[in-house]
Amino acid sequence: MSTLTKHRPEPGSAPAPSAPRPAAAAGFSWQQAVKALPVALAKLDPRRMWHTPVMFVVEAGAVLITAIAVAESFTGGSSSSGGSPVPAGFTWLIAVWLWLTVLFANLAEAVAEGRGKAQAATLRATRTTTAARRVCGYNPQSDAAALQTPVESVASADLVLDDVVVVTAGEVIPGDGEIVDGIASVDESAITGESAPVVRESGGDRSAVTGGTRVLSDRIVVRITSRPGETFVDRMIGLVEGASRRKTPNEVALDILLSTLTLVFLLVVLTLNPMAGYAGATISVPVLTALLVCLIPTTIGALLSAIGIAGMDRLVQHNVLAMSGRAVEAAGDVTTLLLDKTGTITYGNRQAAAFFPVARTEKEELIRAAALASSLDPTPEGRSIVELAASQGVVPAPLPDAEDIPFTAQTRMSGLDYPDGSSIRKGAGSAVLDWASESGGIEVSVLADLTYRADAISASGGTPLVVAVRDAGGAARILGVVHLKDVVKEGLKDRFAELRRMGIRTVMVTGDNPRTAKAIAAEAGVDDYLAEATPEDKIALIRREQEGGRLVAMTGDGTNDAPALAQADVGVAMNTGTSAAKEAGNMVDLDSDPTKLIDIVRIGKQLLITRGALTTFSIANDVAKYFAIIPAMFMGLFPGLAVLNVMGLHSPASAILSAVIFNAVVILALIPLALRGVKYRAAGASGILSRNLLVFGVGGVAAPFIGIKLIDLAVSLLPGF
């Protein structure tokens, strides 16, 4: 089987920048609203409206008032408020604005869904039926299995679970699967938006491939892991379209609260006519219906669904696929983040940081030997040693007939052998010491100096790499130590500090020894660390956190991460990872950037804060409308109420119509905020609550007084008002 020989991207390196998203996807535009209008009109179907109890009540009221308006047109009847007649056409105006209230609510949801459908259309375009070369009787025990067995050409739609296909350069991968043999460069831009190709290879945690992506080089053998219609892209399309979206527990609880408030205000409004009857007056059904609609929580009832859809949409814009709205909400409530060290906190590859010669060795000799031993080493560590040596003015040229000795798990060292019998080795301290001791003992002073240097490097969280040489006569010498260190990503310390202000505890998980883990944790600024972690240790840690009532999030890409991803409240699987990891998590990061977990938490918190802020605004808004309207409605019947008409509304009819208009317009005005989300600032729960009460609570009280008064000034200019 052929192999890829070009340079591979380093594992854990930052992903290529995503392709720019369309402007419409990033925010709200009125062009989107115009496009969503037909969908909003279709949502007026009562069979769809009853899923939103508050707006269903508004629609029922709109139907009732429309029927009364039609009847009044034939009978010549008119409505009244607290014994005061209302102008002609009043009932029709109320009916129109009630229908607009329902339409604006549907428009918010339709715009949110429309953005998802636009993204789904892009994904659907990647789903094409292609020809696949299915291997007949594939034998996984043979490296050249795909060459030794015949293949048949079939349509990608005819592939079934566990089929094995061969894909070569220029061909489209016909279905989701895992590479069982080979390595190739793959263009995943159609799925992830990344312009740079990525490397996929058999074995390890970078073996998963997605149907619809294109192989750019070499040749791979893929085992299909999905059934027709159940591919990753199919699931993405369903999720972003909202077809499989279900209300989250928080949304259900809020729906119950809104329904309860609606019932309470319904009872309040029903008692108004008997109260007016004692004074010898009546209140017409249109007036009572208008009052009910103004007092029930229509603002949040209209925007609740759009807020949830927009939250998932913001994740999609960050190339993260949430399997459910529940996962997005859970991200907002996360209090503990488990972060893998390699590739998340550090760049994933140890880098040479310094050279430390031991007794009676010149530093330049150590640098030259280390660079020579690494000159044929293709690993990131080897390249970093050559680069560090070059930065210090040492660029040795190896002998052309030198034999490369690669690193193996058995020898734990690498280097060069020369024809004259001399050699160079670099590697783990114990392995190199054993190699050097084969030709005689090591001087005590050299051994003591070496031990001191190695211990100091280990204590700082680094890895000591010992360098030794052996001359043609077989005499060996220890030259010194190369300090390899995990490089912590820039800016992480500030981001972890921000998470701490949000009340989130960060835990670094690593397989390193406790001393190294402690040093890296201190440099990165995490709150705690788990060293020498096994899959069982990860699950145990997650369960301990959850038993304390905390919600836990973690990232992973390997099959060994799957149990912990499934146990975590928010499990973010890397798209480059195995199918087992992606099945276990409830989110998939298409960019495979582990640090994005921090952004996911921010988006989740923004969703919860937006919902809480608009709920606060809506309830405060309704209470304010109650005290703004009632005095104006009944001051003709009870003159003493005139003193409470602080806004100086022109008449009962003007007050009612102004309130209905404001009730509809405020929904339209808040659609951009519901879709964009309330700006999130790192703060504790009490700080966020105080800000919501101050900004949206006080704003919700003040807005009706200002808005209704301004509308009343305009309405009072109409004839009869």
XYZ file of C-alpha atoms in Angstrom:
721
model
C 0.000 0.000 0.000
C 1.330 3.417 -0.914
C 2.128 5.933 1.778
C 2.152 9.692 1.957
C 5.654 11.120 1.959
C 4.945 14.849 2.081
C 5.131 16.801 5.328
C 2.288 16.093 7.714
C 0.622 18.827 9.754
C 1.733 18.496 13.333
C -0.849 16.946 15.630
C -2.348 19.491 17.963
C -1.342 22.448 15.833
C -3.868 25.200 15.363
C -6.329 24.482 12.550
C -6.440 26.524 9.420
C -8.762 29.491 9.582
C -12.300 28.674 8.599
C -13.739 30.070 5.452
C -15.574 33.336 6.014
C -19.239 32.947 6.757
C -21.803 34.924 4.779
C -22.751 38.155 6.476
C -26.326 37.011 6.769
C -25.267 34.069 8.826
C -23.429 36.181 11.319
C -26.199 38.590 12.289
C -29.703 39.803 11.477
C -30.805 41.684 8.388
C -34.233 42.789 7.274
C -33.608 41.012 3.974
C -33.727 37.794 5.976
C -37.036 38.880 7.477
C -38.525 39.484 4.035
C -37.411 36.045 2.849
C -38.820 34.446 6.002
C -42.229 36.175 5.682
C -43.929 33.378 3.660
C -42.787 30.844 6.266
C -44.096 33.077 9.054
C -47.489 33.244 7.321
C -47.557 29.455 6.968
C -46.905 29.124 10.698
C -50.280 30.795 11.386
C -51.786 27.337 10.974
C -53.399 26.606 14.387
C -52.051 23.047 14.230
C -48.585 24.540 14.488
C -49.416 27.448 16.779
C -50.733 25.347 19.657
C -47.171 24.216 20.413
C -46.603 27.789 21.692
C -49.428 28.242 24.238
C -49.040 32.003 24.755
C -49.099 32.847 21.054
C -51.902 30.346 20.479
C -54.013 32.392 22.918
C -53.145 35.546 20.970
C -54.137 33.902 17.688
C -57.395 32.676 19.185
C -58.066 36.232 20.332
C -57.264 37.560 16.854
C -59.739 35.131 15.290
C -62.425 36.112 17.808
C -61.935 39.869 17.365
C -61.896 39.509 13.575
C -65.229 37.685 13.728
C -66.675 40.422 15.985
C -65.377 43.121 13.636
C -67.076 41.439 10.693
C -70.305 41.115 12.668
C -70.191 44.768 13.709
C -69.822 45.735 10.059
C -73.225 44.167 9.344
C -75.039 44.916 12.603
C -73.727 48.398 13.213
C -72.797 47.526 16.806
C -69.828 49.005 18.585
C -67.491 48.183 21.425
C -67.165 49.972 24.735
C -64.627 50.378 27.514
C -65.792 50.952 31.065
C -69.022 52.531 29.836
C -67.254 54.754 27.305
C -67.957 54.076 23.618
C -64.991 53.539 21.327
C -64.478 55.051 17.851
C -65.648 53.367 14.669
C -63.090 50.971 13.270
C -61.601 50.348 16.716
C -62.390 46.615 16.608
C -60.798 46.272 13.169
C -57.652 48.047 14.336
C -57.385 45.748 17.364
C -57.840 42.681 15.126
C -55.146 43.834 12.687
C -52.587 44.438 15.436
C -53.349 41.122 17.120
C -52.670 39.342 13.827
C -49.454 41.351 13.448
C -48.428 40.289 16.974
C -48.741 36.632 16.007
C -47.032 37.252 12.668
C -44.047 39.005 14.277
C -43.661 36.087 16.705
C -43.660 33.626 13.812
C -41.224 35.857 11.923
C -38.648 35.601 14.722
C -38.746 31.809 14.585
C -38.832 31.737 10.770
C -35.720 33.937 10.470
C -33.848 31.713 12.941
C -34.889 28.585 11.048
C -34.110 30.211 7.704
C -30.466 30.714 8.601
C -30.207 27.050 9.537
C -31.857 26.008 6.274
C -29.373 28.098 4.307
C -26.527 26.258 6.017
C -28.300 22.951 5.431
C -28.624 23.750 1.717
C -24.862 24.203 1.543
C -24.353 20.865 3.258
C -26.928 19.152 1.055
C -24.992 20.296 -1.995
C -22.066 18.192 -0.781
C -24.217 15.059 -0.786
C -23.740 13.618 -4.221
C -24.125 10.089 -5.477
C -20.669 9.018 -6.577
C -19.187 5.837 -7.907
C -17.432 3.773 -5.262
C -14.911 0.982 -5.704
C -16.005 -1.681 -3.248
C -13.395 -4.299 -2.312
C -14.592 -7.888 -2.618
C -13.443 -10.102 0.229
C -11.089 -7.576 1.815
C -8.445 -9.214 4.019
C -7.342 -6.833 6.773
C -4.332 -9.021 7.608
C -2.591 -8.089 4.357
C -0.975 -4.680 3.805
C -1.683 -4.971 0.115
C -5.172 -6.367 0.617
C -6.853 -3.847 -1.646
C -4.382 -4.683 -4.423
C -4.717 -8.425 -4.055
C -8.516 -8.592 -4.129
C -10.883 -7.546 -6.933
C -13.040 -4.426 -6.714
C -16.470 -3.683 -8.129
C -17.947 -0.314 -9.053
C -21.162 0.554 -7.180
C -23.106 3.727 -6.430
C -22.323 5.311 -3.075
C -26.026 5.024 -2.175
C -25.722 1.219 -2.441
C -22.967 0.930 0.152
C -23.938 -0.753 3.409
C -22.444 -0.899 6.871
C -18.961 -2.515 6.986
C -18.393 -2.347 3.222
C -14.758 -1.611 2.335
C -13.888 0.805 -0.475
C -10.690 2.055 -2.084
C -10.348 5.815 -2.655
C -7.445 7.369 -4.548
C -6.275 10.903 -5.275
C -8.957 13.067 -6.892
C -11.855 10.854 -5.809
C -14.686 11.693 -3.400
C -15.009 9.557 -0.290
C -18.391 7.850 -0.844
C -19.528 7.567 2.775
C -18.633 8.039 6.420
C -16.025 5.576 7.565
C -12.678 4.806 9.126
C -9.414 4.301 7.277
C -8.230 0.730 7.747
C -5.145 1.065 5.576
C -3.081 3.905 4.100
C -2.618 7.612 4.604
C -3.808 10.535 2.482
C -4.315 14.269 2.377
C -8.054 15.075 2.412
C -9.917 18.251 1.430
C -12.706 18.732 4.013
C -13.580 22.315 3.053
C -17.086 21.332 1.955
C -17.859 20.208 5.509
C -15.685 22.332 7.790
C -15.025 25.458 5.742
C -11.265 25.015 6.202
C -9.228 25.758 3.112
C -6.173 23.750 4.174
C -6.190 19.976 3.597
C -5.770 17.609 6.524
C -4.021 14.278 6.895
C -6.029 11.139 7.624
C -4.403 7.781 8.282
C -5.196 4.308 9.526
C -4.845 3.582 13.206
C -4.784 6.111 16.009
C -7.259 8.922 16.489
C -7.167 10.552 13.044
C -8.707 7.746 11.051
C -12.291 8.996 10.645
C -13.363 10.386 7.258
C -16.630 11.998 6.185
C -18.590 11.206 3.052
C -18.452 13.993 0.470
C -14.876 15.012 1.221
C -12.186 14.602 -1.426
C -8.863 12.742 -1.328
C -6.073 14.958 -2.658
C -3.125 12.580 -2.588
C -2.216 8.936 -2.241
C -4.601 6.089 -1.611
C -6.678 4.860 1.338
C -8.898 1.921 2.163
C -12.053 2.916 4.050
C -14.524 0.792 5.997
C -18.018 2.305 5.835
C -19.437 2.983 9.306
C -22.822 4.518 8.438
C -26.029 3.299 6.850
C -27.644 5.100 3.892
C -29.455 8.213 5.101
C -27.677 8.120 8.447
C -24.396 9.744 7.513
C -22.799 12.526 9.485
C -23.867 15.054 6.855
C -27.463 13.766 7.001
C -27.476 14.293 10.755
C -26.001 17.763 10.350
C -28.683 18.719 7.832
C -31.471 17.532 10.127
C -30.038 19.360 13.111
C -29.349 22.713 11.501
C -32.772 22.675 9.841
C -34.304 22.138 13.245
C -36.172 19.045 12.015
C -35.035 16.986 14.971
C -34.919 19.841 17.486
C -36.861 19.213 20.680
C -37.622 21.630 23.485
C -35.078 21.458 26.248
C -36.085 20.950 29.899
C -35.463 24.654 30.565
C -37.696 25.634 27.661
C -40.413 23.248 28.846
C -40.205 24.701 32.362
C -40.388 28.241 30.980
C -43.365 27.260 28.806
C -45.144 26.039 31.929
C -44.373 29.324 33.696
C -45.639 31.373 30.750
C -48.791 29.259 30.494
C -49.411 29.742 34.215
C -48.998 33.508 33.917
C -51.352 33.504 30.934
C -53.958 31.648 32.970
C -53.553 34.059 35.899
C -54.026 37.132 33.682
C -56.975 35.443 31.972
C -58.673 35.103 35.347
C -57.826 38.721 36.175
C -59.329 39.995 32.906
C -62.465 37.864 33.336
C -63.146 39.517 36.692
C -63.078 43.019 35.218
C -66.518 42.847 33.577
C -68.341 41.737 36.766
C -66.558 44.537 38.643
C -67.666 47.054 36.024
C -71.190 45.647 36.256
C -71.505 46.813 39.844
C -71.048 50.342 38.531
C -73.646 49.819 35.819
C -71.162 49.563 32.943
C -69.891 46.829 30.630
C -66.603 46.155 28.871
C -66.766 44.703 25.385
C -65.043 41.496 24.343
C -62.577 43.275 21.984
C -61.401 45.508 24.811
C -61.038 42.608 27.244
C -59.201 40.539 24.617
C -56.849 43.408 23.824
C -56.146 43.871 27.513
C -55.455 40.143 27.968
C -53.004 40.071 25.066
C -51.179 43.099 26.446
C -50.833 41.567 29.896
C -49.811 37.979 29.138
C -46.060 37.367 28.504
C -46.258 37.651 24.716
C -42.742 39.095 24.307
C -40.816 36.102 25.641
C -43.498 33.725 24.364
C -42.886 35.047 20.872
C -39.092 34.943 21.071
C -38.446 31.802 23.151
C -38.141 29.393 20.231
C -36.016 31.819 18.188
C -33.584 32.224 21.101
C -33.029 28.454 21.285
C -32.605 28.016 17.531
C -30.248 30.994 17.351
C -28.101 29.519 20.139
C -27.536 26.339 18.137
C -26.982 28.460 15.028
C -24.187 30.396 16.762
C -22.465 27.089 17.477
C -22.780 26.091 13.811
C -21.176 29.413 12.859
C -18.231 28.337 15.039
C -18.161 24.996 13.166
C -19.534 23.094 16.166
C -22.457 20.722 15.699
C -24.623 20.307 18.807
C -26.634 17.109 18.811
C -29.393 18.775 20.852
C -30.439 22.054 22.393
C -30.013 20.388 25.776
C -26.250 20.181 25.114
C -26.066 23.918 24.373
C -27.912 24.725 27.599
C -25.707 22.350 29.580
C -22.651 24.164 28.214
C -24.018 27.353 29.703
C -24.302 25.755 33.148
C -20.898 24.044 33.115
C -18.858 24.614 36.267
C -15.913 22.263 35.563
C -13.858 21.999 32.357
C -11.642 18.977 31.742
C -8.936 19.896 29.244
C -6.459 17.454 27.772
C -2.922 18.820 28.002
C -1.553 17.714 24.645
C -3.023 19.711 21.788
C -5.322 21.709 24.038
C -3.160 23.478 26.595
C 0.123 22.805 24.816
C 0.829 22.652 21.095
C 1.165 18.895 21.328
C 4.814 18.591 20.317
C 7.765 19.044 22.635
C 10.170 21.718 21.456
C 13.872 22.039 22.152
C 14.404 24.978 24.524
C 18.076 24.808 25.642
C 21.316 22.795 25.586
C 23.092 21.953 28.850
C 26.584 20.408 28.532
C 27.933 18.276 31.384
C 31.406 18.396 32.969
C 34.362 18.930 30.594
C 32.149 19.223 27.476
C 32.063 22.329 25.330
C 28.567 23.602 24.602
C 29.234 23.837 20.862
C 30.242 20.157 20.810
C 26.945 19.219 22.469
C 24.928 21.387 20.065
C 26.714 19.937 17.016
C 26.233 16.349 18.152
C 22.536 16.900 19.016
C 21.925 18.552 15.635
C 23.701 15.726 13.790
C 21.702 13.089 15.675
C 18.501 14.955 14.695
C 19.423 15.782 11.092
C 17.537 12.761 9.717
C 14.885 12.727 12.447
C 11.467 13.640 10.898
C 9.720 14.096 14.258
C 8.730 17.583 15.496
C 11.165 17.175 18.401
C 14.006 16.359 16.039
C 13.247 19.307 13.771
C 13.089 21.648 16.773
C 16.590 20.570 17.870
C 17.995 21.332 14.410
C 16.223 24.705 14.362
C 17.465 25.627 17.853
C 21.030 24.661 16.886
C 20.783 26.794 13.737
C 19.566 29.757 15.790
C 22.792 29.427 17.816
C 24.974 29.344 14.701
C 25.522 25.571 14.392
C 24.433 23.995 11.090
C 26.347 20.718 10.697
C 26.308 18.690 7.488
C 26.015 14.937 8.136
C 28.253 12.524 6.289
C 26.434 11.257 3.194
C 27.012 7.624 4.105
C 25.759 7.935 7.714
C 23.083 5.419 8.684
C 19.931 6.768 10.304
C 18.951 4.967 13.518
C 15.246 5.774 14.084
C 13.585 5.981 17.465
C 11.706 2.873 18.617
C 9.705 2.128 21.725
C 12.210 -0.617 22.568
C 15.433 1.377 22.278
C 13.942 4.772 23.314
C 16.690 6.611 21.425
C 17.746 7.575 17.903
C 20.833 8.857 16.136
C 23.452 8.099 13.461
C 25.982 5.340 12.818
C 29.055 6.120 10.696
C 31.062 3.664 8.553
C 34.174 4.090 10.714
C 32.280 2.693 13.733
C 31.578 5.988 15.478
C 28.014 6.887 16.403
C 25.776 9.450 18.104
C 22.709 8.798 20.233
C 20.030 10.969 21.811
C 17.094 9.765 23.843
C 15.789 8.835 27.280
C 18.416 9.169 30.003
C 18.387 5.556 31.160
C 18.523 4.205 27.595
C 21.451 6.403 26.551
C 23.326 5.671 29.797
C 22.947 1.925 29.186
C 24.185 2.373 25.612
C 27.193 4.421 26.739
C 28.003 2.014 29.585
C 28.423 -0.890 27.176
C 31.984 0.319 26.482
C 32.903 1.202 30.062
C 31.728 3.087 33.106
C 30.621 6.707 33.296
C 32.690 9.130 35.378
C 31.115 9.975 38.712
C 31.395 13.740 38.131
C 29.729 13.431 34.721
C 26.955 11.233 36.122
C 26.344 13.645 39.023
C 26.204 16.652 36.690
C 23.902 14.779 34.318
C 21.559 13.777 37.149
C 21.423 17.349 38.417
C 20.619 18.756 34.968
C 17.998 16.084 34.208
C 16.259 16.518 37.576
C 16.137 20.290 37.155
C 14.556 19.953 33.703
C 12.011 17.413 34.960
C 11.136 19.626 37.942
C 10.364 22.490 35.551
C 7.954 20.297 33.611
C 10.318 19.570 30.742
C 11.772 16.374 29.300
C 15.533 15.760 29.462
C 17.002 14.296 26.270
C 20.495 12.906 26.873
C 23.128 13.091 24.085
C 26.147 10.756 23.909
C 28.824 9.862 21.337
C 30.981 6.793 20.758
C 34.240 7.032 18.827
C 35.620 4.511 16.326
C 37.478 2.773 19.148
C 34.325 2.141 21.124
C 34.872 4.734 23.885
C 31.662 6.532 24.818
C 31.117 9.961 26.368
C 28.032 11.709 27.735
C 27.939 15.223 26.266
C 24.923 16.744 27.967
C 21.178 17.228 27.954
C 18.689 18.854 25.594
C 15.758 20.479 27.362
C 12.513 19.565 25.593
C 9.413 21.342 26.816
C 5.725 21.399 26.048
C 4.994 24.883 24.794
C 1.854 26.326 26.355
C -0.351 28.111 23.850
C -0.290 31.878 23.953
C -3.133 33.639 25.717
C -4.471 30.596 27.538
C -3.595 31.937 30.961
C -5.795 34.980 30.365
C -8.629 32.812 29.060
C -8.463 30.552 32.101
C -8.529 33.614 34.330
C -11.659 34.736 32.517
C -13.242 31.322 33.083
C -12.381 31.635 36.763
C -14.273 34.923 36.872
C -17.214 33.088 35.331
C -17.122 30.625 38.217
C -15.717 27.754 36.119
C -13.001 25.477 37.455
C -10.442 24.177 34.936
C -8.738 20.799 35.295
C -5.856 19.686 33.068
C -5.826 15.961 32.298
C -2.520 14.399 31.228
C -0.611 11.158 31.175
C 2.541 12.930 32.355
C 4.081 12.304 35.740
C 2.845 14.522 38.617
C 5.952 16.708 38.642
C 5.706 17.562 34.959
C 1.932 17.981 35.193
C 2.292 20.397 38.111
C 4.761 22.589 36.216
C 2.628 22.751 33.055
C -0.518 23.438 35.103
C 1.208 26.336 36.872
C 2.462 27.819 33.593
C -0.945 27.500 31.899
C -2.873 28.858 34.877
C -5.372 26.003 35.315
C -6.966 25.437 38.707
C -6.105 21.758 39.088
C -4.596 18.823 37.235
C -4.934 15.050 36.986
C -1.582 13.352 36.267
C -0.925 9.874 34.854
C -4.594 9.766 33.874
C -6.143 6.603 32.463
C -9.622 6.395 30.862
C -10.904 4.999 34.171
C -9.378 7.943 36.044
C -11.154 10.413 33.748
C -14.551 8.820 34.338
C -13.955 8.680 38.089
C -13.048 12.387 38.137
C -16.147 13.329 36.127
C -18.401 11.317 38.433
C -16.895 12.914 41.535
C -17.560 16.357 40.104
C -21.111 15.439 39.128
C -21.875 13.989 42.550
C -21.154 17.439 43.955
C -23.891 18.898 41.752
C -21.515 20.313 39.151
C -21.836 20.036 35.372
C -18.715 18.840 33.566
C -17.466 19.421 30.025
C -14.540 17.741 28.286
C -13.019 17.200 24.864
C -11.687 14.033 23.280
C -10.879 12.412 19.965
C -9.876 8.833 20.665
C -11.762 5.628 21.277
C -10.317 5.628 24.797
C -12.009 9.019 25.361
C -15.472 7.710 24.418
C -16.527 6.546 27.935
C -15.586 9.896 29.495
C -17.249 11.851 26.663
C -20.443 9.901 27.243
C -20.247 10.480 31.018
C -19.621 14.249 30.741
C -22.584 16.608 30.604
C -20.986 18.280 27.581
C -18.775 15.969 25.543
C -17.093 17.649 22.568
C -15.662 15.150 20.095
C -13.122 16.195 17.478
C -14.158 15.642 13.866
C -10.707 14.180 13.210
C -11.313 11.595 15.912
C -12.730 8.117 15.825
C -16.364 7.254 15.146
C -16.642 5.962 18.706
C -15.686 9.373 20.097
C -18.139 11.208 17.835
C -20.954 8.842 18.768
C -20.239 9.243 22.480
C -20.119 13.063 22.550
C -23.100 15.381 22.282
C -21.168 17.936 20.227
C -18.735 17.586 17.327
C -16.107 20.242 16.567
C -15.672 20.253 12.804
C -12.413 22.222 13.089
C -10.986 19.762 15.633
C -9.687 22.616 17.771
C -9.792 21.450 21.414
C -9.502 24.980 22.801
C -12.874 25.757 21.243
C -14.456 24.207 24.325
C -13.967 27.595 25.965
C -15.983 29.273 23.184
C -18.695 26.618 23.473
C -19.143 27.457 27.149
C -19.388 31.154 26.311
C -22.051 30.495 23.663
C -24.013 28.307 26.081
C -23.895 30.993 28.740
C -24.914 33.608 26.202
C -27.977 31.497 25.307
C -29.055 31.210 28.940
C -28.352 34.873 29.652
C -30.310 35.956 26.559
C -33.292 33.856 27.573
C -33.132 35.108 31.148
C -32.713 38.739 30.099
C -35.649 38.716 27.688
C -37.806 36.825 30.189
C -37.031 39.519 32.778
C -37.827 42.227 30.229
C -41.077 40.548 29.188
C -42.455 40.088 32.707
C -41.442 43.612 33.775
C -42.940 44.877 30.534
C -46.293 43.191 31.234
C -46.485 44.478 34.799
C -45.768 48.022 33.610
C -48.449 47.782 30.904
C -50.974 46.716 33.528
C -50.405 49.855 35.593
C -50.203 52.031 32.471
C -53.484 50.864 30.888
C -55.916 50.085 33.701
C -56.164 53.674 35.074
C -56.809 55.078 31.591
C -59.403 52.408 30.822
C -61.513 52.980 33.935
C -61.031 56.655 34.776
C -64.322 57.420 33.005
C -66.102 54.943 35.270
C -64.067 55.702 38.394
C -62.857 59.331 38.171
C -60.577 58.781 41.151
C -58.317 56.663 38.956
C -57.431 59.719 36.887
C -54.701 60.540 39.386
C -52.991 57.235 38.465
C -53.028 58.071 34.757
C -49.443 59.302 35.085
C -48.827 59.105 31.336
C -51.789 61.323 30.565
C -53.158 58.950 27.918
C -55.717 60.664 25.690
C -58.697 58.305 26.116
C -59.537 54.702 27.065
C -59.698 53.701 23.378
C -56.385 55.385 22.648
C -54.783 53.693 25.667
C -55.936 50.236 24.606
C -54.945 50.599 20.946
C -51.578 52.138 21.865
C -50.832 49.242 24.206
C -51.733 46.660 21.548
C -49.533 48.385 18.980
C -46.630 48.623 21.435
C -47.087 44.954 22.341
C -46.594 43.953 18.701
C -43.834 46.421 17.831
C -41.651 45.481 20.815
C -41.544 41.875 19.549
C -40.327 43.051 16.163
C -37.758 45.333 17.779
C -36.308 42.524 19.902
C -35.896 39.961 17.082
C -32.309 41.094 16.261
C -31.336 40.852 19.943
C -32.900 37.387 20.280
C -30.973 36.129 17.247
C -27.692 37.873 18.023
C -27.835 37.190 21.750
C -27.223 39.462 24.704
C -23.559 40.440 24.910
C -21.852 38.191 27.411
C -19.365 39.472 29.974
C -17.507 37.183 32.338
C -19.119 37.480 35.768
C -20.559 35.358 38.541
C -24.221 34.359 38.715
C -25.077 37.162 41.161
C -23.394 39.755 38.953
C -25.273 38.560 35.873
C -28.584 38.567 37.779
C -27.963 42.111 39.040
C -27.154 43.299 35.520
C -30.275 41.655 34.090
C -32.482 43.239 36.727
C -30.896 46.634 36.223
C -30.810 46.692 32.422
C -33.720 44.488 31.362
C -35.850 44.679 34.493
C -35.772 48.460 34.782
C -35.810 48.743 30.984
C -38.836 46.472 30.805
C -40.688 48.715 33.258
C -39.700 51.968 31.572
C -40.177 50.951 27.916
C -44.008 50.611 28.010
C -44.447 54.011 29.671
C -42.323 55.684 27.010
C -43.484 53.610 24.041
C -47.200 53.672 24.820
C -47.143 57.417 25.432
C -45.458 58.104 22.080
C -47.893 55.831 20.247
C -50.812 57.438 22.116
C -49.748 60.852 20.824
C -49.948 59.516 17.273
C -53.200 57.571 17.802
C -54.920 60.595 19.338
C -54.614 62.292 15.951
C -56.948 59.696 14.409
C -60.615 60.707 14.047
C -62.690 59.732 17.097
C -59.714 58.920 19.337
